[in-house]
Amino acid sequence: MRSYDPIETASRDELTALQLQRLRWTLAHAYAHVPHYRTAFDAAGVHPDDCREPGDLAHFPFTVKQDLRAAFPFGMFAVPREQIRRLHVSSGTTGAATVAGYTAEDLRTWRALMARTMYAAGAQPRMLVHNAYGYGLFTGGLGMHAGAEELGCAVVPVSGGMTERQAQLIIDLRPDMLLATPSYALAIMDALHARGCRAADISLRVGLFGAEPWTERMRRELEEGLGIDAIDNYGLSEVIGPGVAAECFESKDGMHVWEDHFYPEIIDPDTGAALPEGAFGELVFTSLSKQAMPVVRYRTRDLSRLLPGTARTMRRMEKVTGRSDDMIVLRGVNVFPSQIETLILDDARLAPHYVLELRREARLDSMTVRVERRPGPEGGDDPAAALAQRVKTTLGVTVHVALVAPGSVERSVGKAKRILDLREVTA
Ligand code: DLL
């Protein structure tokens, strides 16, 4: 198996030894230099020396977003501010901002991990890469940019927005690879199609998509519409940015966690108990090499499953179903936007542009799936009624479906907002 770095295919024993050594370093580094970790470890009655094998990590306390917010701006740094070479700031969809800091060495690590991620996706040196992730405080644009250059690619740093211009640049410059959120890739795809380009005319061969949940159906939509291999990648700013886990084009079966730098766990989101491999739950990460901002057992709120490696020795995480924050509880039934997305795309008459509106009517929550119809001949049964029926039989909930004209659901240029919560206004 070809890989960018030999560690990707090292034996489990070799990997575990490296993880343990780095884990012990991280715990000691965090304990010695970050007051939050010293207080939290002391309160839990654990000391970095108690970690004798990776499983011992389960005795250490979790870190949550609120801990990072409380330490705003630089309280989670384990090195003096003067050693920081980059800051990224995430506003988050709700609540206060959090800051991520990187030393020069952290930036080198990140760049190498991004080069690895792109190579795993099928990128090769000298390819031309169109980067439509937002540049700026978001980690996507600059993180991807550095990785593509590290691999030896040429980057077109377009950033998000100006969708018509993006389409024209793709026609004119003929890039091999597209980097974007999957929802924005769809918008670019629609703009290309509107100019009469079909998959066979489009130069792109690979799409590296991430930063938001997307389904297998959406993968097919993008692969067929753009004539590419569409590959998933996962990450979060608190842990480093993109480059935490990457799908391999050979297998397209979930993302290999770069386990030499991030130690993954799955926990029960309600009890916090560590779950065995293969169980579904919340992803938790511990950084293994980060100098500026080590994170110990960071609770991501992302729901997935850990599986054994395939194209690499490192473990895989299954495609993220959603964030626990985005789980809709509709009359006692848990619903994720990704489940609705799959059911929408089962019907060729419906487009992958949708938003879920939540209302409160007569003290009960209700959901309306606002989804676009694809242009094309009318006829046959009513696609709205058919979707409502599929949702009812598959998920067990009653929803309203509003079919809307092509182009009427707002397009994202970054992360799509799938839920419009009107419950406060309609209560
Ligand atoms: O979204 C980093 C990133 C940039 C990843 C570009 C991939 C590509 P944040 O803005 O901190 O960082 O958001 C992190 O986005 O906790 C997940 O909820 C979600 N997310 C990221 N990647 C995926 C993915 C970047 N592949 C949050 N599938 C995470 C599903 C994802 N959700």
Tab-separated table of C-alpha atoms and ligand atoms in Angstrom:
chain	number	residue	atom	x	y	z
A	1	MET	CA	0.000	0.000	0.000
A	2	ARG	CA	1.447	3.370	-0.986
A	3	SER	CA	1.361	5.975	1.716
A	4	TYR	CA	2.781	9.452	2.212
A	5	ASP	CA	4.455	8.615	5.525
A	6	PRO	CA	5.605	5.090	6.509
A	7	ILE	CA	3.919	5.448	9.911
A	8	GLU	CA	0.529	5.193	8.180
A	9	THR	CA	1.153	1.509	7.531
A	10	ALA	CA	3.367	0.688	10.536
A	11	SER	CA	2.395	-2.289	12.708
A	12	ARG	CA	-0.126	-1.747	15.486
A	13	ASP	CA	2.631	-2.515	18.006
A	14	GLU	CA	4.894	0.159	16.630
A	15	LEU	CA	2.027	2.641	16.565
A	16	THR	CA	0.926	1.835	20.123
A	17	ALA	CA	4.469	2.296	21.438
A	18	LEU	CA	4.684	5.697	19.760
A	19	GLN	CA	1.242	6.678	21.057
A	20	LEU	CA	2.121	5.777	24.613
A	21	GLN	CA	5.353	7.731	24.527
A	22	ARG	CA	3.592	10.781	23.072
A	23	LEU	CA	0.600	10.446	25.360
A	24	ARG	CA	2.813	10.498	28.423
A	25	TRP	CA	4.623	13.534	27.058
A	26	THR	CA	1.326	15.336	26.364
A	27	LEU	CA	-0.112	14.664	29.825
A	28	ALA	CA	3.084	15.852	31.516
A	29	HIS	CA	3.306	18.917	29.254
A	30	ALA	CA	-0.337	19.881	29.873
A	31	TYR	CA	-0.060	19.289	33.624
A	32	ALA	CA	3.126	21.302	33.945
A	33	HIS	CA	2.119	24.292	31.824
A	34	VAL	CA	-1.676	24.689	31.724
A	35	PRO	CA	-3.329	25.607	35.049
A	36	HIS	CA	-6.651	24.180	33.833
A	37	TYR	CA	-5.167	20.697	33.392
A	38	ARG	CA	-3.265	20.797	36.681
A	39	THR	CA	-6.476	21.682	38.544
A	40	ALA	CA	-8.595	19.154	36.642
A	41	PHE	CA	-6.101	16.268	37.053
A	42	ASP	CA	-5.639	17.051	40.747
A	43	ALA	CA	-9.402	17.175	41.291
A	44	ALA	CA	-9.773	13.778	39.584
A	45	GLY	CA	-6.891	12.366	41.634
A	46	VAL	CA	-4.772	11.483	38.606
A	47	HIS	CA	-1.195	12.319	37.709
A	48	PRO	CA	0.518	12.061	34.294
A	49	ASP	CA	2.681	9.198	35.675
A	50	ASP	CA	-0.510	7.121	36.100
A	51	CYS	CA	-0.681	6.635	32.347
A	52	ARG	CA	1.198	3.381	31.764
A	53	GLU	CA	-0.753	2.211	28.734
A	54	PRO	CA	-3.114	4.046	26.378
A	55	GLY	CA	-6.169	2.550	28.131
A	56	ASP	CA	-5.193	4.427	31.320
A	57	LEU	CA	-6.240	7.616	29.600
A	58	ALA	CA	-9.829	6.702	30.526
A	59	HIS	CA	-9.033	7.751	34.119
A	60	PHE	CA	-8.262	11.316	33.073
A	61	PRO	CA	-10.912	14.053	33.032
A	62	PHE	CA	-12.594	15.252	29.858
A	63	THR	CA	-12.082	18.679	28.382
A	64	VAL	CA	-15.157	20.454	27.002
A	65	LYS	CA	-15.700	23.540	24.883
A	66	GLN	CA	-16.689	25.485	27.983
A	67	ASP	CA	-13.191	24.908	29.434
A	68	LEU	CA	-11.706	26.493	26.330
A	69	ARG	CA	-14.121	29.416	26.525
A	70	ALA	CA	-13.343	29.981	30.182
A	71	ALA	CA	-9.645	30.164	29.318
A	72	PHE	CA	-10.211	32.702	26.523
A	73	PRO	CA	-8.024	33.950	24.975
A	74	PHE	CA	-4.691	32.311	25.820
A	75	GLY	CA	-5.324	30.346	29.021
A	76	MET	CA	-5.055	26.911	27.351
A	77	PHE	CA	-1.604	27.614	25.903
A	78	ALA	CA	1.231	25.485	27.230
A	79	VAL	CA	3.942	27.744	25.811
A	80	PRO	CA	4.576	31.487	26.246
A	81	ARG	CA	2.512	33.656	23.859
A	82	GLU	CA	5.762	34.744	22.204
A	83	GLN	CA	6.302	31.211	20.871
A	84	ILE	CA	2.970	31.218	19.059
A	85	ARG	CA	3.177	31.640	15.291
A	86	ARG	CA	-0.514	31.466	14.326
A	87	LEU	CA	-3.914	31.943	15.910
A	88	HIS	CA	-7.224	30.714	14.529
A	89	VAL	CA	-10.438	31.829	16.168
A	90	SER	CA	-13.748	30.047	15.890
A	91	SER	CA	-16.881	31.949	16.721
A	92	GLY	CA	-18.893	28.769	16.905
A	93	THR	CA	-22.524	28.780	15.908
A	94	THR	CA	-23.539	29.490	19.489
A	95	GLY	CA	-21.713	31.159	22.322
A	96	ALA	CA	-18.353	32.773	22.839
A	97	ALA	CA	-15.257	32.435	20.727
A	98	THR	CA	-12.437	29.958	21.239
A	99	VAL	CA	-8.838	30.371	20.153
A	100	ALA	CA	-6.425	27.806	18.719
A	101	GLY	CA	-2.693	28.536	18.862
A	102	TYR	CA	0.189	26.896	17.006
A	103	THR	CA	3.970	26.974	17.471
A	104	ALA	CA	6.227	26.814	14.408
A	105	GLU	CA	6.591	23.075	15.026
A	106	ASP	CA	2.801	22.654	15.320
A	107	LEU	CA	2.401	24.372	11.932
A	108	ARG	CA	4.974	21.995	10.405
A	109	THR	CA	3.105	19.004	11.840
A	110	TRP	CA	-0.230	20.309	10.582
A	111	ARG	CA	1.165	20.938	7.093
A	112	ALA	CA	2.571	17.416	6.933
A	113	LEU	CA	-0.731	15.934	8.118
A	114	MET	CA	-2.606	17.879	5.462
A	115	ALA	CA	-0.188	16.687	2.762
A	116	ARG	CA	-0.836	13.150	4.018
A	117	THR	CA	-4.590	13.758	3.944
A	118	MET	CA	-4.458	14.944	0.346
A	119	TYR	CA	-2.225	12.113	-0.778
A	120	ALA	CA	-4.643	9.634	0.810
A	121	ALA	CA	-7.448	11.317	-1.162
A	122	GLY	CA	-5.556	10.674	-4.403
A	123	ALA	CA	-3.707	13.963	-4.845
A	124	GLN	CA	-0.274	13.894	-6.442
A	125	PRO	CA	2.547	16.434	-6.595
A	126	ARG	CA	2.149	18.934	-9.456
A	127	MET	CA	-1.622	18.723	-9.453
A	128	LEU	CA	-3.535	21.994	-9.637
A	129	VAL	CA	-5.762	22.491	-6.605
A	130	HIS	CA	-8.766	24.841	-6.430
A	131	ASN	CA	-9.220	25.744	-2.763
A	132	ALA	CA	-12.744	27.029	-2.037
A	133	TYR	CA	-12.544	26.677	1.746
A	134	GLY	CA	-12.788	30.014	3.520
A	135	TYR	CA	-9.427	31.684	4.164
A	136	GLY	CA	-9.064	33.569	7.404
A	137	LEU	CA	-9.932	32.696	10.964
A	138	PHE	CA	-11.478	29.378	9.829
A	139	THR	CA	-8.875	26.596	9.764
A	140	GLY	CA	-10.099	25.134	6.456
A	141	GLY	CA	-8.604	27.569	3.921
A	142	LEU	CA	-5.102	28.048	5.287
A	143	GLY	CA	-4.854	24.479	6.622
A	144	MET	CA	-5.626	22.962	3.230
A	145	HIS	CA	-3.490	25.520	1.423
A	146	ALA	CA	-0.350	24.652	3.384
A	147	GLY	CA	-0.894	20.907	2.887
A	148	ALA	CA	-1.326	21.215	-0.869
A	149	GLU	CA	1.900	23.226	-1.170
A	150	GLU	CA	3.712	20.776	1.076
A	151	LEU	CA	2.695	17.926	-1.228
A	152	GLY	CA	4.043	19.853	-4.208
A	153	CYS	CA	0.756	20.960	-5.731
A	154	ALA	CA	-0.069	24.399	-7.135
A	155	VAL	CA	-2.899	26.096	-5.258
A	156	VAL	CA	-5.531	28.525	-6.516
A	157	PRO	CA	-6.498	30.267	-3.241
A	158	VAL	CA	-10.055	31.240	-4.194
A	159	SER	CA	-11.645	31.016	-0.723
A	160	GLY	CA	-15.447	30.810	-0.379
A	161	GLY	CA	-17.944	32.982	-2.261
A	162	MET	CA	-18.203	34.448	-5.780
A	163	THR	CA	-19.627	31.181	-7.026
A	164	GLU	CA	-19.905	32.278	-10.668
A	165	ARG	CA	-16.272	33.276	-10.631
A	166	GLN	CA	-15.331	29.921	-9.088
A	167	ALA	CA	-17.059	28.141	-11.973
A	168	GLN	CA	-15.265	30.311	-14.532
A	169	LEU	CA	-11.880	29.700	-12.877
A	170	ILE	CA	-12.489	25.953	-12.985
A	171	ILE	CA	-13.323	26.186	-16.700
A	172	ASP	CA	-10.318	28.407	-17.456
A	173	LEU	CA	-7.577	26.948	-15.244
A	174	ARG	CA	-8.638	23.274	-15.439
A	175	PRO	CA	-7.717	22.233	-11.851
A	176	ASP	CA	-7.397	18.545	-10.898
A	177	MET	CA	-8.720	18.856	-7.383
A	178	LEU	CA	-11.480	20.763	-5.609
A	179	LEU	CA	-11.356	21.563	-1.887
A	180	ALA	CA	-14.644	22.782	-0.379
A	181	THR	CA	-17.385	21.934	2.049
A	182	PRO	CA	-19.683	19.400	0.349
A	183	SER	CA	-22.578	21.860	0.384
A	184	TYR	CA	-20.475	24.526	-1.294
A	185	ALA	CA	-19.114	21.998	-3.796
A	186	LEU	CA	-22.747	21.415	-4.790
A	187	ALA	CA	-23.249	25.129	-5.391
A	188	ILE	CA	-20.118	25.226	-7.570
A	189	MET	CA	-21.312	22.121	-9.402
A	190	ASP	CA	-24.693	23.741	-10.114
A	191	ALA	CA	-22.940	26.846	-11.445
A	192	LEU	CA	-20.823	24.671	-13.774
A	193	HIS	CA	-23.877	22.800	-14.990
A	194	ALA	CA	-25.703	26.088	-15.577
A	195	ARG	CA	-22.897	27.011	-17.972
A	196	GLY	CA	-23.510	23.827	-19.899
A	197	CYS	CA	-20.529	21.874	-18.471
A	198	ARG	CA	-21.130	18.188	-17.887
A	199	ALA	CA	-19.043	15.797	-15.790
A	200	ALA	CA	-17.009	14.705	-18.816
A	201	ASP	CA	-16.059	18.323	-19.647
A	202	ILE	CA	-14.983	19.219	-16.119
A	203	SER	CA	-11.242	18.873	-15.504
A	204	LEU	CA	-11.599	17.900	-11.820
A	205	ARG	CA	-10.603	14.369	-10.802
A	206	VAL	CA	-10.668	14.528	-7.016
A	207	GLY	CA	-12.800	16.413	-4.497
A	208	LEU	CA	-11.710	16.608	-0.859
A	209	PHE	CA	-14.752	17.577	1.144
A	210	GLY	CA	-15.366	18.001	4.858
A	211	ALA	CA	-16.090	20.406	7.726
A	212	GLU	CA	-19.766	19.351	7.845
A	213	PRO	CA	-21.751	16.105	7.761
A	214	TRP	CA	-22.587	14.676	4.337
A	215	THR	CA	-24.037	11.356	3.308
A	216	GLU	CA	-23.107	8.563	0.901
A	217	ARG	CA	-25.960	9.753	-1.324
A	218	MET	CA	-24.378	13.208	-1.415
A	219	ARG	CA	-21.064	11.570	-2.335
A	220	ARG	CA	-22.698	9.921	-5.329
A	221	GLU	CA	-24.351	13.184	-6.339
A	222	LEU	CA	-20.999	15.012	-6.340
A	223	GLU	CA	-19.082	12.155	-7.986
A	224	GLU	CA	-21.554	11.855	-10.836
A	225	GLY	CA	-22.093	15.571	-11.311
A	226	LEU	CA	-18.424	16.540	-11.297
A	227	GLY	CA	-16.813	13.330	-12.586
A	228	ILE	CA	-14.594	12.955	-9.520
A	229	ASP	CA	-13.726	10.742	-6.593
A	230	ALA	CA	-15.318	12.544	-3.627
A	231	ILE	CA	-13.322	11.959	-0.447
A	232	ASP	CA	-14.175	12.853	3.141
A	233	ASN	CA	-11.902	14.429	5.728
A	234	TYR	CA	-12.522	15.446	9.289
A	235	GLY	CA	-11.070	17.778	11.850
A	236	LEU	CA	-11.834	20.534	14.315
A	237	SER	CA	-10.042	23.691	15.328
A	238	GLU	CA	-9.764	22.752	18.989
A	239	VAL	CA	-7.773	19.650	18.015
A	240	ILE	CA	-5.777	21.216	15.124
A	241	GLY	CA	-8.166	21.993	12.221
A	242	PRO	CA	-8.621	19.735	9.175
A	243	GLY	CA	-6.158	16.823	9.081
A	244	VAL	CA	-7.338	14.805	12.094
A	245	ALA	CA	-8.788	11.958	10.029
A	246	ALA	CA	-8.792	11.288	6.309
A	247	GLU	CA	-10.508	8.952	3.933
A	248	CYS	CA	-8.388	6.990	1.446
A	249	PHE	CA	-9.410	6.932	-2.203
A	250	GLU	CA	-8.518	3.231	-2.473
A	251	SER	CA	-11.189	2.192	0.005
A	252	LYS	CA	-13.622	5.123	0.522
A	253	ASP	CA	-14.804	3.503	3.710
A	254	GLY	CA	-14.581	6.115	6.422
A	255	MET	CA	-11.665	8.181	7.640
A	256	HIS	CA	-8.395	6.871	9.022
A	257	VAL	CA	-7.559	8.810	12.160
A	258	TRP	CA	-3.943	10.044	12.045
A	259	GLU	CA	-3.357	8.129	15.235
A	260	ASP	CA	0.309	9.023	15.587
A	261	HIS	CA	-0.862	12.573	16.391
A	262	PHE	CA	-4.396	12.162	17.780
A	263	TYR	CA	-5.633	9.463	20.122
A	264	PRO	CA	-9.332	8.710	19.518
A	265	GLU	CA	-11.909	7.312	21.924
A	266	ILE	CA	-15.649	6.756	21.701
A	267	ILE	CA	-17.705	7.438	24.796
A	268	ASP	CA	-21.315	7.205	25.810
A	269	PRO	CA	-22.451	10.846	25.490
A	270	ASP	CA	-24.760	10.519	28.493
A	271	THR	CA	-22.553	8.700	30.998
A	272	GLY	CA	-19.065	9.508	29.706
A	273	ALA	CA	-18.129	5.805	29.882
A	274	ALA	CA	-15.525	4.640	27.353
A	275	LEU	CA	-17.173	2.351	24.784
A	276	PRO	CA	-15.557	-0.607	23.006
A	277	GLU	CA	-14.383	-0.430	19.414
A	278	GLY	CA	-17.296	-0.563	16.993
A	279	ALA	CA	-19.814	1.032	19.368
A	280	PHE	CA	-21.636	4.190	18.325
A	281	GLY	CA	-21.081	7.269	20.476
A	282	GLU	CA	-19.289	10.584	20.898
A	283	LEU	CA	-15.778	11.057	19.561
A	284	VAL	CA	-13.134	12.206	22.021
A	285	PHE	CA	-9.598	13.199	21.009
A	286	THR	CA	-6.321	13.655	22.842
A	287	SER	CA	-3.545	15.399	20.939
A	288	LEU	CA	-0.220	13.531	21.016
A	289	SER	CA	2.289	16.045	19.697
A	290	LYS	CA	0.810	19.527	19.979
A	291	GLN	CA	3.054	21.992	21.758
A	292	ALA	CA	1.047	25.219	21.906
A	293	MET	CA	-2.350	23.852	22.860
A	294	PRO	CA	-2.409	20.239	23.969
A	295	VAL	CA	-5.933	18.851	24.382
A	296	VAL	CA	-6.698	15.975	26.721
A	297	ARG	CA	-9.861	13.931	26.086
A	298	TYR	CA	-11.601	16.722	24.208
A	299	ARG	CA	-15.324	15.993	23.764
A	300	THR	CA	-16.175	16.786	20.159
A	301	ARG	CA	-19.982	16.251	20.361
A	302	ASP	CA	-19.595	14.466	17.000
A	303	LEU	CA	-21.222	11.069	16.776
A	304	SER	CA	-19.450	8.213	15.019
A	305	ARG	CA	-17.906	4.794	15.510
A	306	LEU	CA	-14.288	3.557	15.571
A	307	LEU	CA	-13.460	0.688	13.235
A	308	PRO	CA	-10.266	-1.247	12.420
A	309	GLY	CA	-7.971	0.088	9.689
A	310	THR	CA	-8.235	-1.018	6.058
A	311	ALA	CA	-6.180	1.031	3.589
A	312	ARG	CA	-3.942	2.082	6.530
A	313	THR	CA	-3.111	0.419	9.848
A	314	MET	CA	-4.659	3.287	11.748
A	315	ARG	CA	-8.224	2.995	12.974
A	316	ARG	CA	-11.064	4.488	10.983
A	317	MET	CA	-13.909	6.654	12.135
A	318	GLU	CA	-17.178	6.123	10.358
A	319	LYS	CA	-18.676	9.065	8.467
A	320	VAL	CA	-19.999	11.440	11.117
A	321	THR	CA	-23.761	11.047	11.545
A	322	GLY	CA	-24.054	14.506	13.052
A	323	ARG	CA	-23.318	16.550	16.114
A	324	SER	CA	-25.259	15.780	19.249
A	325	ASP	CA	-26.177	19.513	19.227
A	326	ASP	CA	-27.847	19.054	15.833
A	327	MET	CA	-29.916	16.110	16.914
A	328	ILE	CA	-33.596	17.015	16.657
A	329	VAL	CA	-35.856	15.371	19.185
A	330	LEU	CA	-39.248	15.299	17.532
A	331	ARG	CA	-41.947	13.921	19.790
A	332	GLY	CA	-39.421	11.675	21.456
A	333	VAL	CA	-37.736	10.456	18.278
A	334	ASN	CA	-34.118	11.419	17.554
A	335	VAL	CA	-33.591	12.715	14.037
A	336	PHE	CA	-30.374	13.887	12.370
A	337	PRO	CA	-30.348	16.091	9.281
A	338	SER	CA	-28.152	13.462	7.574
A	339	GLN	CA	-30.953	10.888	7.865
A	340	ILE	CA	-33.345	13.251	6.107
A	341	GLU	CA	-30.697	13.985	3.466
A	342	THR	CA	-30.423	10.290	2.624
A	343	LEU	CA	-34.188	9.985	2.243
A	344	ILE	CA	-34.373	13.111	0.060
A	345	LEU	CA	-31.694	11.826	-2.288
A	346	ASP	CA	-33.464	8.480	-2.656
A	347	ASP	CA	-35.825	10.337	-4.987
A	348	ALA	CA	-34.294	11.503	-8.268
A	349	ARG	CA	-36.902	14.277	-8.501
A	350	LEU	CA	-35.564	16.011	-5.398
A	351	ALA	CA	-32.416	18.162	-5.271
A	352	PRO	CA	-29.848	18.014	-2.456
A	353	HIS	CA	-30.784	21.537	-1.330
A	354	TYR	CA	-32.867	21.459	1.811
A	355	VAL	CA	-33.440	23.047	5.190
A	356	LEU	CA	-35.297	21.667	8.175
A	357	GLU	CA	-37.627	24.148	9.857
A	358	LEU	CA	-38.699	23.536	13.410
A	359	ARG	CA	-41.844	25.150	14.783
A	360	ARG	CA	-43.878	24.860	17.900
A	361	GLU	CA	-47.568	24.395	17.236
A	362	ALA	CA	-50.066	23.821	20.010
A	363	ARG	CA	-47.128	23.129	22.311
A	364	LEU	CA	-45.857	20.333	20.092
A	365	ASP	CA	-42.746	20.539	17.964
A	366	SER	CA	-43.185	20.088	14.250
A	367	MET	CA	-40.720	19.866	11.404
A	368	THR	CA	-41.053	21.030	7.828
A	369	VAL	CA	-38.574	19.704	5.273
A	370	ARG	CA	-38.187	22.504	2.757
A	371	VAL	CA	-36.590	20.883	-0.271
A	372	GLU	CA	-36.044	21.877	-3.875
A	373	ARG	CA	-37.508	20.025	-6.777
A	374	ARG	CA	-35.096	19.258	-9.588
A	375	PRO	CA	-35.987	20.821	-12.898
A	376	GLY	CA	-37.609	18.173	-15.079
A	377	PRO	CA	-40.900	16.701	-16.157
A	378	GLU	CA	-43.738	16.641	-13.634
A	379	GLY	CA	-45.991	13.651	-13.241
A	380	GLY	CA	-46.264	10.443	-11.307
A	381	ASP	CA	-46.971	10.541	-7.583
A	382	ASP	CA	-46.434	13.635	-5.460
A	383	PRO	CA	-42.745	13.744	-4.408
A	384	ALA	CA	-43.620	15.700	-1.237
A	385	ALA	CA	-46.117	13.115	-0.038
A	386	ALA	CA	-43.732	10.317	-1.021
A	387	LEU	CA	-40.902	11.879	1.055
A	388	ALA	CA	-43.170	12.388	4.069
A	389	GLN	CA	-44.132	8.725	3.777
A	390	ARG	CA	-40.484	7.553	3.579
A	391	VAL	CA	-39.622	9.640	6.650
A	392	LYS	CA	-42.581	8.158	8.497
A	393	THR	CA	-41.757	4.543	7.674
A	394	THR	CA	-37.968	4.870	8.082
A	395	LEU	CA	-37.622	7.219	11.050
A	396	GLY	CA	-41.056	6.873	12.614
A	397	VAL	CA	-41.907	10.573	12.694
A	398	THR	CA	-44.436	12.713	10.905
A	399	VAL	CA	-43.008	15.700	9.053
A	400	HIS	CA	-44.407	18.274	6.653
A	401	VAL	CA	-42.688	18.535	3.286
A	402	ALA	CA	-42.657	21.790	1.322
A	403	LEU	CA	-41.471	21.412	-2.264
A	404	VAL	CA	-39.900	24.649	-3.435
A	405	ALA	CA	-38.601	25.919	-6.760
A	406	PRO	CA	-34.991	25.263	-7.859
A	407	GLY	CA	-32.698	27.918	-6.404
A	408	SER	CA	-34.964	28.981	-3.563
A	409	VAL	CA	-33.135	27.331	-0.653
A	410	GLU	CA	-30.307	29.588	0.432
A	411	ARG	CA	-26.874	28.304	-0.699
A	412	SER	CA	-23.978	28.185	1.754
A	413	VAL	CA	-20.472	29.254	0.853
A	414	GLY	CA	-19.058	27.315	3.800
A	415	LYS	CA	-20.844	25.144	6.294
A	416	ALA	CA	-24.513	24.693	5.390
A	417	LYS	CA	-27.085	25.560	8.008
A	418	ARG	CA	-29.532	22.676	7.825
A	419	ILE	CA	-31.745	23.546	10.778
A	420	LEU	CA	-33.857	26.663	11.045
A	421	ASP	CA	-35.222	26.711	14.561
A	422	LEU	CA	-38.379	28.835	14.718
A	423	ARG	CA	-39.673	27.303	17.930
A	424	GLU	CA	-39.119	30.427	19.993
A	425	VAL	CA	-40.968	32.594	17.473
A	426	THR	CA	-43.826	30.180	16.879
A	427	ALA	CA	-44.405	29.084	20.473
B	1	DLL	O1	-14.416	22.357	10.201
B	1	DLL	C1	-12.060	21.871	10.224
B	1	DLL	C2	-12.159	21.344	8.849
B	1	DLL	C3	-11.933	22.180	7.781
B	1	DLL	C4	-12.410	19.995	8.616
B	1	DLL	C5	-11.976	21.679	6.502
B	1	DLL	C6	-12.447	19.478	7.344
B	1	DLL	C7	-12.241	20.327	6.282
B	1	DLL	P1	-14.305	23.644	12.907
B	1	DLL	O2	-14.772	24.833	12.174
B	1	DLL	O3	-13.706	23.792	14.242
B	1	DLL	O4	-13.212	22.908	12.072
B	1	DLL	O5	-15.540	22.664	12.961
B	1	DLL	C8	-15.392	21.374	13.480
B	1	DLL	O6	-17.106	20.477	12.019
B	1	DLL	O7	-16.647	19.111	15.272
B	1	DLL	C9	-17.722	18.525	13.160
B	1	DLL	O8	-18.939	18.797	13.818
B	1	DLL	C10	-17.718	19.211	11.811
B	1	DLL	N1	-16.955	18.432	10.830
B	1	DLL	C11	-15.685	18.628	10.433
B	1	DLL	N2	-15.349	17.725	9.485
B	1	DLL	C12	-16.434	16.926	9.293
B	1	DLL	C13	-16.739	15.813	8.468
B	1	DLL	C14	-13.356	22.395	10.797
B	1	DLL	N3	-15.869	15.332	7.587
B	1	DLL	C15	-16.685	20.617	13.384
B	1	DLL	N4	-17.956	15.253	8.594
B	1	DLL	C16	-16.567	19.191	13.869
B	1	DLL	C17	-18.879	15.732	9.455
B	1	DLL	C18	-17.453	17.381	10.174
B	1	DLL	N5	-18.653	16.788	10.248
